[in-house]
GROMACS .gro file of C-alpha atoms in nm:
model
  455
    1MET     CA    1 -18.879  11.702   1.751
    2LEU     CA    2 -18.994  11.752   2.150
    3LEU     CA    3 -19.380  11.666   2.212
    4ASN     CA    4 -19.450  11.990   2.381
    5LEU     CA    5 -19.701  11.814   2.671
    6SER     CA    6 -19.600  12.036   2.964
    7TYR     CA    7 -19.982  12.119   2.997
    8LEU     CA    8 -20.058  11.794   3.206
    9ARG     CA    9 -19.864  11.957   3.436
   10TYR     CA   10 -20.126  12.227   3.497
   11PRO     CA   11 -20.491  12.108   3.821
   12LEU     CA   12 -20.833  12.047   3.642
   13PRO     CA   13 -21.079  12.199   3.771
   14PRO     CA   14 -21.221  12.097   4.106
   15ASP     CA   15 -21.565  11.940   3.952
   16VAL     CA   16 -21.350  11.756   3.666
   17GLN     CA   17 -21.111  11.585   3.887
   18ARG     CA   18 -21.400  11.452   4.119
   19LEU     CA   19 -21.625  11.323   3.839
   20PHE     CA   20 -21.310  11.198   3.658
   21GLU     CA   21 -21.177  11.028   3.977
   22ALA     CA   22 -21.587  10.934   4.057
   23GLY     CA   23 -21.581  10.707   3.678
   24ASP     CA   24 -21.875  10.985   3.616
   25LEU     CA   25 -21.696  11.041   3.262
   26ALA     CA   26 -22.052  11.123   3.116
   27ARG     CA   27 -22.112  11.408   3.339
   28MET     CA   28 -21.726  11.517   3.260
   29GLU     CA   29 -21.792  11.532   2.942
   30ARG     CA   30 -22.012  11.803   2.955
   31VAL     CA   31 -21.836  12.020   3.230
   32ILE     CA   32 -21.504  12.013   2.993
   33ALA     CA   33 -21.745  12.105   2.702
   34LEU     CA   34 -21.909  12.394   2.938
   35ARG     CA   35 -21.535  12.489   3.021
   36LEU     CA   36 -21.410  12.506   2.689
   37ALA     CA   37 -21.706  12.730   2.560
   38ASP     CA   38 -21.630  12.995   2.796
   39PRO     CA   39 -21.447  13.303   2.714
   40ARG     CA   40 -21.323  13.324   3.103
   41THR     CA   41 -21.144  12.947   3.066
   42PRO     CA   42 -20.730  13.053   2.965
   43GLU     CA   43 -20.624  12.941   2.703
   44CYS     CA   44 -20.341  12.693   2.874
   45LEU     CA   45 -20.594  12.506   3.090
   46LYS     CA   46 -20.864  12.467   2.740
   47ASP     CA   47 -20.499  12.221   2.629
   48ARG     CA   48 -20.524  12.040   2.971
   49LEU     CA   49 -20.915  12.006   2.895
   50ARG     CA   50 -20.911  11.828   2.583
   51PHE     CA   51 -20.632  11.659   2.657
   52GLN     CA   52 -20.850  11.520   2.945
   53LEU     CA   53 -21.174  11.418   2.727
   54GLU     CA   54 -20.864  11.205   2.513
   55ILE     CA   55 -20.860  10.992   2.868
   56ALA     CA   56 -21.173  10.989   2.921
   57ARG     CA   57 -21.206  10.765   2.599
   58ALA     CA   58 -20.881  10.538   2.643
   59LEU     CA   59 -21.029  10.453   2.940
   60PRO     CA   60 -21.290  10.252   2.950
   61ALA     CA   61 -21.212   9.961   2.716
   62SER     CA   62 -20.893   9.957   2.992
   63TYR     CA   63 -21.119   9.878   3.253
   64PRO     CA   64 -21.398   9.684   3.094
   65LEU     CA   65 -21.451   9.410   3.328
   66THR     CA   66 -21.728   9.412   3.658
   67GLN     CA   67 -21.652   9.216   3.980
   68ALA     CA   68 -21.819   8.952   3.881
   69ALA     CA   69 -21.681   8.891   3.476
   70ALA     CA   70 -21.354   8.979   3.666
   71LEU     CA   71 -21.439   8.638   3.933
   72ARG     CA   72 -21.571   8.464   3.593
   73GLU     CA   73 -21.225   8.484   3.422
   74LEU     CA   74 -21.020   8.413   3.715
   75GLN     CA   75 -21.207   8.141   3.793
   76ALA     CA   76 -21.158   7.957   3.516
   77ALA     CA   77 -20.810   8.058   3.465
   78VAL     CA   78 -20.693   7.990   3.866
   79ARG     CA   79 -20.797   7.682   4.077
   80ASP     CA   80 -21.015   7.719   4.361
   81PHE     CA   81 -21.001   8.082   4.300
   82SER     CA   82 -21.250   8.266   4.546
   83GLU     CA   83 -21.421   8.621   4.567
   84ASP     CA   84 -21.268   8.633   4.878
   85GLU     CA   85 -20.887   8.669   4.622
   86LEU     CA   86 -20.998   8.866   4.431
   87GLU     CA   87 -21.112   9.176   4.738
   88ALA     CA   88 -20.764   9.090   4.896
   89LEU     CA   89 -20.579   9.096   4.579
   90ARG     CA   90 -20.785   9.432   4.510
   91ASP     CA   91 -20.688   9.554   4.810
   92ASP     CA   92 -20.304   9.491   4.838
   93GLY     CA   93 -20.271   9.657   4.467
   94THR     CA   94 -20.187   9.326   4.304
   95LEU     CA   95 -20.548   9.368   4.068
   96ASP     CA   96 -20.580   9.695   3.923
   97TRP     CA   97 -20.949   9.893   3.902
   98ARG     CA   98 -21.118  10.183   3.890
   99TYR     CA   99 -21.507  10.378   3.947
  100LEU     CA  100 -21.684  10.376   3.594
  101SER     CA  101 -22.024  10.490   3.578
  102GLY     CA  102 -22.062  10.435   3.925
  103GLU     CA  103 -21.925  10.051   3.961
  104VAL     CA  104 -21.624   9.914   4.014
  105ARG     CA  105 -21.420   9.746   3.669
  106PHE     CA  106 -21.100   9.576   3.686
  107LYS     CA  107 -20.837   9.587   3.422
  108ASP     CA  108 -20.934   9.406   3.097
  109ASN     CA  109 -20.589   9.153   3.188
  110CYS     CA  110 -20.632   9.086   3.540
  111VAL     CA  111 -20.582   8.712   3.473
  112SER     CA  112 -20.241   8.716   3.326
  113ASN     CA  113 -20.138   9.008   3.548
  114LEU     CA  114 -20.167   8.794   3.836
  115LEU     CA  115 -20.022   8.478   3.735
  116LYS     CA  116 -19.738   8.675   3.595
  117THR     CA  117 -19.668   8.832   3.923
  118ARG     CA  118 -19.792   8.621   4.148
  119PRO     CA  119 -19.591   8.254   4.127
  120ALA     CA  120 -19.836   8.120   4.351
  121TYR     CA  121 -20.131   8.163   4.187
  122ALA     CA  122 -19.940   8.084   3.870
  123ALA     CA  123 -19.821   7.715   4.031
  124ARG     CA  124 -20.282   7.746   4.026
  125ALA     CA  125 -20.344   7.760   3.726
  126LEU     CA  126 -20.569   7.545   3.508
  127ASN     CA  127 -20.340   7.564   3.157
  128PRO     CA  128 -19.986   7.394   3.230
  129GLU     CA  129 -19.810   7.585   2.970
  130VAL     CA  130 -19.850   7.898   3.202
  131ARG     CA  131 -19.601   7.688   3.491
  132ALA     CA  132 -19.394   7.492   3.160
  133GLY     CA  133 -19.358   7.809   2.971
  134ALA     CA  134 -19.214   7.989   3.275
  135ALA     CA  135 -19.009   7.771   3.353
  136ARG     CA  136 -18.899   7.728   2.988
  137ARG     CA  137 -18.803   8.050   2.936
  138SER     CA  138 -18.595   8.148   3.288
  139LYS     CA  139 -18.400   7.828   3.216
  140ALA     CA  140 -18.314   8.007   2.891
  141LEU     CA  141 -18.282   8.322   2.948
  142ASP     CA  142 -18.009   8.205   3.252
  143ALA     CA  143 -17.805   7.999   3.015
  144MET     CA  144 -17.782   8.349   2.720
  145ILE     CA  145 -17.627   8.489   3.121
  146ALA     CA  146 -17.426   8.257   3.152
  147LYS     CA  147 -17.251   8.274   2.807
  148MET     CA  148 -17.224   8.621   2.831
  149LYS     CA  149 -17.034   8.645   3.128
  150ALA     CA  150 -16.818   8.330   2.968
  151GLN     CA  151 -16.720   8.460   2.623
  152GLY     CA  152 -16.790   8.835   2.706
  153GLY     CA  153 -17.082   8.893   2.540
  154VAL     CA  154 -17.299   8.725   2.268
  155ARG     CA  155 -17.324   8.916   1.865
  156ALA     CA  156 -17.681   8.843   1.710
  157ARG     CA  157 -17.889   8.896   1.377
  158PHE     CA  158 -18.251   8.839   1.399
  159GLU     CA  159 -18.527   8.883   1.117
  160VAL     CA  160 -18.866   8.971   1.219
  161HIS     CA  161 -19.170   9.033   1.017
  162GLU     CA  162 -19.400   9.303   1.184
  163GLN     CA  163 -19.738   9.438   1.052
  164MET     CA  164 -20.029   9.646   1.127
  165THR     CA  165 -20.402   9.498   1.004
  166VAL     CA  166 -20.720   9.789   0.973
  167LYS     CA  167 -21.000   9.638   1.043
  168SER     CA  168 -21.232   9.976   1.076
  169ASP     CA  169 -21.616   9.960   1.006
  170ARG     CA  170 -21.567  10.357   1.024
  171LEU     CA  171 -21.340  10.421   0.718
  172THR     CA  172 -21.430  10.449   0.394
  173PRO     CA  173 -21.274  10.251   0.086
  174GLY     CA  174 -20.995  10.510  -0.124
  175GLU     CA  175 -20.965  10.701   0.191
  176THR     CA  176 -20.563  10.817   0.255
  177LEU     CA  177 -20.419  10.637   0.603
  178ARG     CA  178 -20.066  10.762   0.713
  179ILE     CA  179 -19.920  10.462   0.868
  180HIS     CA  180 -19.599  10.434   1.061
  181LEU     CA  181 -19.369  10.088   1.092
  182PRO     CA  182 -19.128  10.068   1.336
  183LEU     CA  183 -18.800  10.054   1.226
  184PRO     CA  184 -18.473   9.923   1.424
  185VAL     CA  185 -18.304  10.242   1.574
  186VAL     CA  186 -17.903  10.200   1.470
  187GLY     CA  187 -17.694  10.312   1.787
  188ALA     CA  188 -17.621  10.191   2.083
  189GLN     CA  189 -17.618   9.784   2.089
  190VAL     CA  190 -17.768   9.776   1.751
  191THR     CA  191 -17.465   9.778   1.504
  192ARG     CA  192 -17.711   9.763   1.175
  193ALA     CA  193 -18.034   9.738   1.059
  194ALA     CA  194 -18.189   9.702   0.699
  195LEU     CA  195 -18.568   9.692   0.564
  196LEU     CA  196 -18.577   9.339   0.366
  197SER     CA  197 -18.891   9.398   0.226
  198SER     CA  198 -19.244   9.534   0.313
  199SER     CA  199 -19.574   9.445   0.149
  200HIS     CA  200 -19.652   9.828  -0.023
  201PRO     CA  201 -19.370  10.046  -0.110
  202ALA     CA  202 -19.262  10.370   0.194
  203ALA     CA  203 -19.330  10.665   0.090
  204PHE     CA  204 -19.033  10.732   0.414
  205ILE     CA  205 -18.779  10.612   0.572
  206ALA     CA  206 -18.647  10.826   0.864
  207PRO     CA  207 -18.259  10.791   0.951
  208GLU     CA  208 -18.119  10.518   1.103
  209ASP     CA  209 -18.077  10.708   1.438
  210GLU     CA  210 -18.435  10.870   1.467
  211PRO     CA  211 -18.498  10.862   1.768
  212HIS     CA  212 -18.847  10.672   1.676
  213ARG     CA  213 -18.777  10.527   1.383
  214THR     CA  214 -19.015  10.400   1.143
  215ALA     CA  215 -19.090  10.347   0.737
  216TYR     CA  216 -19.399  10.585   0.683
  217PHE     CA  217 -19.666  10.464   0.379
  218GLU     CA  218 -19.987  10.635   0.232
  219LEU     CA  219 -20.247  10.411   0.149
  220PRO     CA  220 -20.525  10.476   0.001
  221TYR     CA  221 -20.809  10.252   0.283
  222GLU     CA  222 -20.922   9.911   0.179
  223PRO     CA  223 -21.098   9.648   0.424
  224GLY     CA  224 -20.916   9.426   0.569
  225MET     CA  225 -20.568   9.544   0.475
  226THR     CA  226 -20.247   9.506   0.592
  227VAL     CA  227 -19.898   9.645   0.571
  228SER     CA  228 -19.609   9.477   0.684
  229ALA     CA  229 -19.200   9.466   0.663
  230ASP     CA  230 -18.955   9.205   0.701
  231ILE     CA  231 -18.688   9.371   0.925
  232ALA     CA  232 -18.298   9.233   0.971
  233TYR     CA  233 -18.089   9.366   1.273
  234GLU     CA  234 -17.751   9.313   1.453
  235ILE     CA  235 -17.682   9.325   1.810
  236ASP     CA  236 -17.372   9.328   2.054
  237ALA     CA  237 -17.477   9.272   2.411
  238ARG     CA  238 -17.063   9.294   2.573
  239TYR     CA  239 -17.067   9.181   2.924
  240VAL     CA  240 -16.950   9.452   3.168
  241GLU     CA  241 -16.946   9.485   3.561
  242PRO     CA  242 -16.912   9.822   3.682
  243LYS     CA  243 -16.646   9.844   3.983
  244PRO     CA  244 -16.766  10.175   4.155
  245GLU     CA  245 -16.320  10.179   4.235
  246ALA     CA  246 -16.307  10.286   3.908
  247VAL     CA  247 -16.540  10.558   3.856
  248CYS     CA  248 -16.408  10.866   3.762
  249ALA     CA  249 -16.466  11.188   3.977
  250GLU     CA  250 -16.542  11.378   3.694
  251GLN     CA  251 -16.872  11.309   3.547
  252PRO     CA  252 -17.064  11.434   3.213
  253ALA     CA  253 -17.367  11.662   3.308
  254PHE     CA  254 -17.566  11.538   2.952
  255ASP     CA  255 -17.949  11.372   2.973
  256THR     CA  256 -17.932  11.484   3.343
  257GLN     CA  257 -18.257  11.780   3.283
  258GLU     CA  258 -18.634  11.775   3.334
  259GLN     CA  259 -18.881  11.651   3.040
  260GLU     CA  260 -19.268  11.739   3.129
  261PRO     CA  261 -19.440  11.570   3.256
  262HIS     CA  262 -19.330  11.257   3.369
  263VAL     CA  263 -18.915  11.389   3.372
  264VAL     CA  264 -19.028  11.648   3.614
  265PHE     CA  265 -18.810  11.718   3.999
  266THR     CA  266 -19.176  11.690   4.231
  267PRO     CA  267 -19.099  11.783   4.597
  268TYR     CA  268 -19.197  11.418   4.616
  269LEU     CA  269 -18.976  11.242   4.433
  270ARG     CA  270 -18.664  11.512   4.570
  271ALA     CA  271 -18.747  11.410   4.951
  272LEU     CA  272 -18.721  11.020   4.821
  273ALA     CA  273 -18.431  11.042   4.631
  274LYS     CA  274 -18.258  11.147   4.894
  275GLU     CA  275 -18.393  10.907   5.143
  276ILE     CA  276 -18.287  10.654   4.858
  277ILE     CA  277 -17.913  10.763   4.785
  278GLY     CA  278 -17.862  10.916   5.117
  279GLU     CA  279 -17.476  11.057   5.176
  280GLU     CA  280 -17.384  10.857   4.917
  281THR     CA  281 -17.167  11.000   4.636
  282ASN     CA  282 -17.030  10.693   4.406
  283PRO     CA  283 -17.313  10.745   4.066
  284LEU     CA  284 -17.232  10.421   3.985
  285LEU     CA  285 -17.378  10.322   4.374
  286LYS     CA  286 -17.658  10.576   4.332
  287ALA     CA  287 -17.755  10.457   4.067
  288ARG     CA  288 -17.683  10.063   4.185
  289ARG     CA  289 -17.905  10.214   4.481
  290ILE     CA  290 -18.235  10.332   4.247
  291TYR     CA  291 -18.204   9.988   4.161
  292ASP     CA  292 -18.259   9.804   4.412
  293PHE     CA  293 -18.544  10.018   4.541
  294ILE     CA  294 -18.760  10.026   4.282
  295THR     CA  295 -18.666   9.619   4.221
  296THR     CA  296 -18.709   9.539   4.560
  297GLN     CA  297 -19.013   9.744   4.678
  298ALA     CA  298 -19.168   9.748   4.371
  299VAL     CA  299 -19.404   9.499   4.249
  300TYR     CA  300 -19.480   9.446   3.895
  301ARG     CA  301 -19.805   9.548   3.676
  302PHE     CA  302 -20.001   9.603   3.366
  303MET     CA  303 -20.072   9.984   3.322
  304PRO     CA  304 -20.379  10.122   3.141
  305PRO     CA  305 -20.248  10.366   2.874
  306TYR     CA  306 -19.948  10.592   2.942
  307LEU     CA  307 -20.136  10.892   2.768
  308THR     CA  308 -20.352  10.833   3.121
  309VAL     CA  309 -20.160  10.887   3.364
  310THR     CA  310 -20.019  11.243   3.397
  311ASN     CA  311 -19.681  11.157   3.590
  312ILE     CA  312 -19.558  10.797   3.574
  313PRO     CA  313 -19.236  10.845   3.805
  314GLU     CA  314 -19.540  11.003   4.129
  315TYR     CA  315 -19.739  10.709   4.019
  316PHE     CA  316 -19.503  10.420   4.021
  317LEU     CA  317 -19.395  10.639   4.322
  318SER     CA  318 -19.713  10.676   4.546
  319GLY     CA  319 -19.870  10.301   4.434
  320GLN     CA  320 -19.532  10.105   4.368
  321ARG     CA  321 -19.666   9.910   4.146
  322GLY     CA  322 -19.595   9.941   3.762
  323ASP     CA  323 -19.541   9.738   3.470
  324CYS     CA  324 -19.149   9.765   3.272
  325GLY     CA  325 -19.185  10.110   3.097
  326VAL     CA  326 -19.384  10.262   3.383
  327GLN     CA  327 -18.990  10.123   3.593
  328ALA     CA  328 -18.786  10.255   3.272
  329ILE     CA  329 -18.896  10.627   3.320
  330THR     CA  330 -18.878  10.661   3.705
  331PHE     CA  331 -18.526  10.531   3.677
  332ILE     CA  332 -18.418  10.768   3.402
  333THR     CA  333 -18.558  11.072   3.660
  334LEU     CA  334 -18.481  10.938   4.007
  335CYS     CA  335 -18.098  10.890   3.801
  336ARG     CA  336 -18.094  11.250   3.627
  337LEU     CA  337 -18.259  11.389   3.951
  338CYS     CA  338 -17.914  11.308   4.105
  339GLY     CA  339 -17.678  11.402   3.806
  340ILE     CA  340 -17.673  11.064   3.667
  341PRO     CA  341 -17.720  11.068   3.307
  342ALA     CA  342 -17.994  10.827   3.181
  343ARG     CA  343 -18.228  10.750   2.864
  344TRP     CA  344 -18.552  10.524   2.762
  345GLN     CA  345 -18.463  10.259   2.537
  346ALA     CA  346 -18.744  10.063   2.391
  347GLY     CA  347 -18.889   9.796   2.161
  348LEU     CA  348 -18.915   9.437   2.172
  349TYR     CA  349 -18.803   9.170   2.353
  350THR     CA  350 -18.714   8.904   2.106
  351THR     CA  351 -18.622   8.547   2.223
  352PRO     CA  352 -18.573   8.264   1.964
  353GLU     CA  353 -18.937   8.210   1.958
  354SER     CA  354 -19.139   8.529   2.052
  355THR     CA  355 -19.163   8.848   2.050
  356GLY     CA  356 -19.288   9.125   2.344
  357ASN     CA  357 -19.349   9.516   2.351
  358HIS     CA  358 -19.101   9.582   2.674
  359ASP     CA  359 -18.904   9.918   2.777
  360TRP     CA  360 -18.552   9.954   2.977
  361ALA     CA  361 -18.347  10.197   3.049
  362ARG     CA  362 -18.004  10.364   3.001
  363PHE     CA  363 -17.792  10.547   3.256
  364TYR     CA  364 -17.395  10.684   3.200
  365VAL     CA  365 -17.086  10.637   3.429
  366ALA     CA  366 -16.755  10.752   3.345
  367PRO     CA  367 -16.491  10.540   3.287
  368TYR     CA  368 -16.773  10.300   3.125
  369GLY     CA  369 -16.988  10.519   2.954
  370TRP     CA  370 -17.364  10.458   2.851
  371LEU     CA  371 -17.484  10.101   3.065
  372PHE     CA  372 -17.794   9.944   3.114
  373ALA     CA  373 -18.142   9.856   3.368
  374ASP     CA  374 -18.385   9.690   3.316
  375CYS     CA  375 -18.592   9.730   3.645
  376SER     CA  376 -18.863   9.536   3.529
  377PHE     CA  377 -18.647   9.235   3.482
  378GLY     CA  378 -18.437   9.267   3.805
  379GLY     CA  379 -18.727   9.315   4.007
  380SER     CA  380 -18.895   8.981   3.875
  381ALA     CA  381 -18.544   8.808   3.925
  382TYR     CA  382 -18.543   8.898   4.326
  383ARG     CA  383 -18.882   8.829   4.358
  384ALA     CA  384 -18.783   8.477   4.256
  385GLY     CA  385 -18.460   8.466   4.453
  386ASN     CA  386 -18.216   8.461   4.144
  387THR     CA  387 -17.940   8.627   4.273
  388GLU     CA  388 -17.703   8.679   4.011
  389ARG     CA  389 -17.990   8.779   3.707
  390TRP     CA  390 -18.117   9.027   3.921
  391ASN     CA  391 -17.727   9.156   3.958
  392PHE     CA  392 -17.685   9.126   3.563
  393TYR     CA  393 -17.944   9.412   3.473
  394PHE     CA  394 -17.783   9.660   3.664
  395GLY     CA  395 -17.570   9.756   3.382
  396ASN     CA  396 -17.620   9.428   3.108
  397LEU     CA  397 -17.878   9.318   2.877
  398GLU     CA  398 -17.924   8.987   2.685
  399PRO     CA  399 -17.924   9.023   2.310
  400TRP     CA  400 -18.297   8.947   2.264
  401ARG     CA  401 -18.392   9.317   2.244
  402LEU     CA  402 -18.533   9.535   1.954
  403PRO     CA  403 -18.433   9.855   1.991
  404LEU     CA  404 -18.786  10.104   1.798
  405CYS     CA  405 -18.679  10.396   2.037
  406SER     CA  406 -18.401  10.558   2.186
  407ASP     CA  407 -18.507  10.833   2.403
  408PHE     CA  408 -18.829  10.936   2.522
  409GLN     CA  409 -19.161  11.144   2.412
  410GLN     CA  410 -19.029  11.214   2.021
  411GLU     CA  411 -19.203  11.285   1.738
  412LEU     CA  412 -19.239  11.079   1.469
  413ASN     CA  413 -19.078  11.175   1.123
  414PRO     CA  414 -19.271  11.275   0.954
  415PRO     CA  415 -19.471  11.398   1.271
  416LYS     CA  416 -19.837  11.256   1.302
  417ARG     CA  417 -20.104  11.524   1.259
  418PHE     CA  418 -20.351  11.420   1.557
  419LEU     CA  419 -20.246  11.252   1.898
  420ARG     CA  420 -20.088  10.947   1.880
  421ARG     CA  421 -20.192  10.619   2.046
  422ASP     CA  422 -19.897  10.618   2.243
  423PRO     CA  423 -19.717  10.993   2.275
  424TYR     CA  424 -19.417  10.810   2.463
  425ASP     CA  425 -19.344  10.553   2.315
  426ASN     CA  426 -19.365  10.305   1.929
  427GLN     CA  427 -19.342   9.945   1.946
  428ASN     CA  428 -19.590   9.896   1.712
  429GLY     CA  429 -19.687  10.197   1.487
  430GLU     CA  430 -19.919  10.435   1.429
  431ILE     CA  431 -20.222  10.492   1.173
  432GLU     CA  432 -20.415  10.790   1.117
  433SER     CA  433 -20.629  10.890   0.832
  434LEU     CA  434 -20.693  11.289   0.675
  435HIS     CA  435 -20.941  11.355   0.921
  436ARG     CA  436 -20.889  11.167   1.267
  437ALA     CA  437 -20.670  10.939   1.499
  438LEU     CA  438 -20.732  10.527   1.473
  439ASP     CA  439 -20.881  10.419   1.754
  440ASP     CA  440 -20.753  10.182   1.928
  441ASP     CA  441 -20.983   9.874   1.813
  442GLU     CA  442 -20.936  10.003   1.470
  443TYR     CA  443 -20.618   9.782   1.381
  444GLU     CA  444 -20.427   9.543   1.481
  445THR     CA  445 -20.064   9.494   1.594
  446ASP     CA  446 -19.851   9.160   1.521
  447SER     CA  447 -19.438   9.043   1.463
  448CYS     CA  448 -19.237   8.714   1.476
  449ILE     CA  449 -18.936   8.609   1.449
  450LEU     CA  450 -18.856   8.428   1.078
  451ARG     CA  451 -18.508   8.350   1.191
  452TYR     CA  452 -18.190   8.383   1.441
  453GLU     CA  453 -17.868   8.290   1.426
  454GLU     CA  454 -17.525   8.363   1.683
  455LEU     CA  455 -17.256   8.549   1.525
   0.00000   0.00000   0.00000
C-alpha cells in the first residue's frame, strides 16, 4: 500500500513559511493551532499544517549545536581548525545549518560529515583511526571489485544480529508496544533469507517480497527491554559491463510514473533533465549522464530527517548537497522523467566487519534487465580519483549489502497507526504504543555481523 503524503506538495500559508525559515518554531506552532481551529481553513490544508508540526518537532534534535559548540567539537577533532574555516564551510554548503530560536544551529554530526566528505580535513584528524580506517576500507573494497570482475560476480552468506532497545521514561510498564524489526527482502540479488531466532515470539512475519519487510511484535513494555533477532541471507552479486550498442530498441515503461511527494516531474527537474540528457536517445547512455551529473557535480552531506524535506530531489538539485538516499531518489526521479524504469533499494552496507545504513537505486535497460546505481559510492570514488570504482557503481554493487526495502514510501505490514520515524525507508525499524509513536530519544537500534562467508 502506498503511503499518501501528496499533501506535502501543498503550499504553506506565507506567515507559517516565514516563521519556519526564521526558526521561530514556537510562534509557528501557535499560528498553526489557530489555523487548525479556524473553520475557514480547507481540510486539505489542515493535513499539510499537521505535518508541519511533525517537521517542527523533528528539527531541533537534528540541529543542536550553537556556533560555539560546533567550533569546539571541530577543534577537538581536527588539528588547528579555525573559526574562519567554520565560516567558509558554512558558506560553501559543506556544513549544514539553519536558524532556530533566532540563532544559527549546526547539524549534530557536523564533525563526522566533514571528515567523511573532505579528505583534506580527514588528513588533519587528531584520531589516527580516521585515516587508517578509511584507507583499510578503500583497499578492501577495491579488492572485492577486482574479484567480482575476475570471477563474474561473488555469492555470499551473511548472519546478522539486529536489535531495538527501549529506553523511554515516558511509558508505563505493561502498556502494549507495536514493534517492527526489519527483515531481508527476497528478490533481486537476495536469493534466500531466514529468521534464525528472536528474543520474543513474532506476532507476524511479512512475506518475503514485502517492499518494507519486517518481523512484527506486540509486547508489554518493560523498562530497558530489548527486542532482537538473528537473520541469515544469501546474496548473488553478479558483475555486468553493459554496452550501449547492445541496448534494445524497444524498452519497457513500468516504474516510470510519478510518486508524490518526492518523485514528481517539476518544471525545474524537467529543465535540468533536458540540460543533462541533451539530444541523447540511448537509455543506457541517458542513465549514465544522470549518474555522471550526480556523482561529479554534487557533494555528499548528512541530512536532517527525511520527513523534514518536502521535495527531496529539488532539495538536492538546488543545493547540490545530500546523502546516499537523497542521491538515490534523485537518480530515480530523473531516470523516470526520461522514461527509464527506476526503483529504490535500501538497507545496510554490511562489510565483514561492520554495518551501516545505506540507500541506492536500480534502473532497467533491456536486454540487461535491472542494473544498480550507487551514486553515493560512485561520487566518493570520483572525488578520490578512482575511475575504476566510479564506473563499477554504474551497473553493479558488491555483495556487502543487506536489502531491507525494495521500494520507496511503502506501508509496513501490519501498518503503523501513527506517523513513522521514516515514512520513506525502513532500515532500523519502528516502535509505537497504542496511543502514540515513540520519539527518537525513546529507543535506539543496533546491528552487527555474526558471520560472513563467500560461497
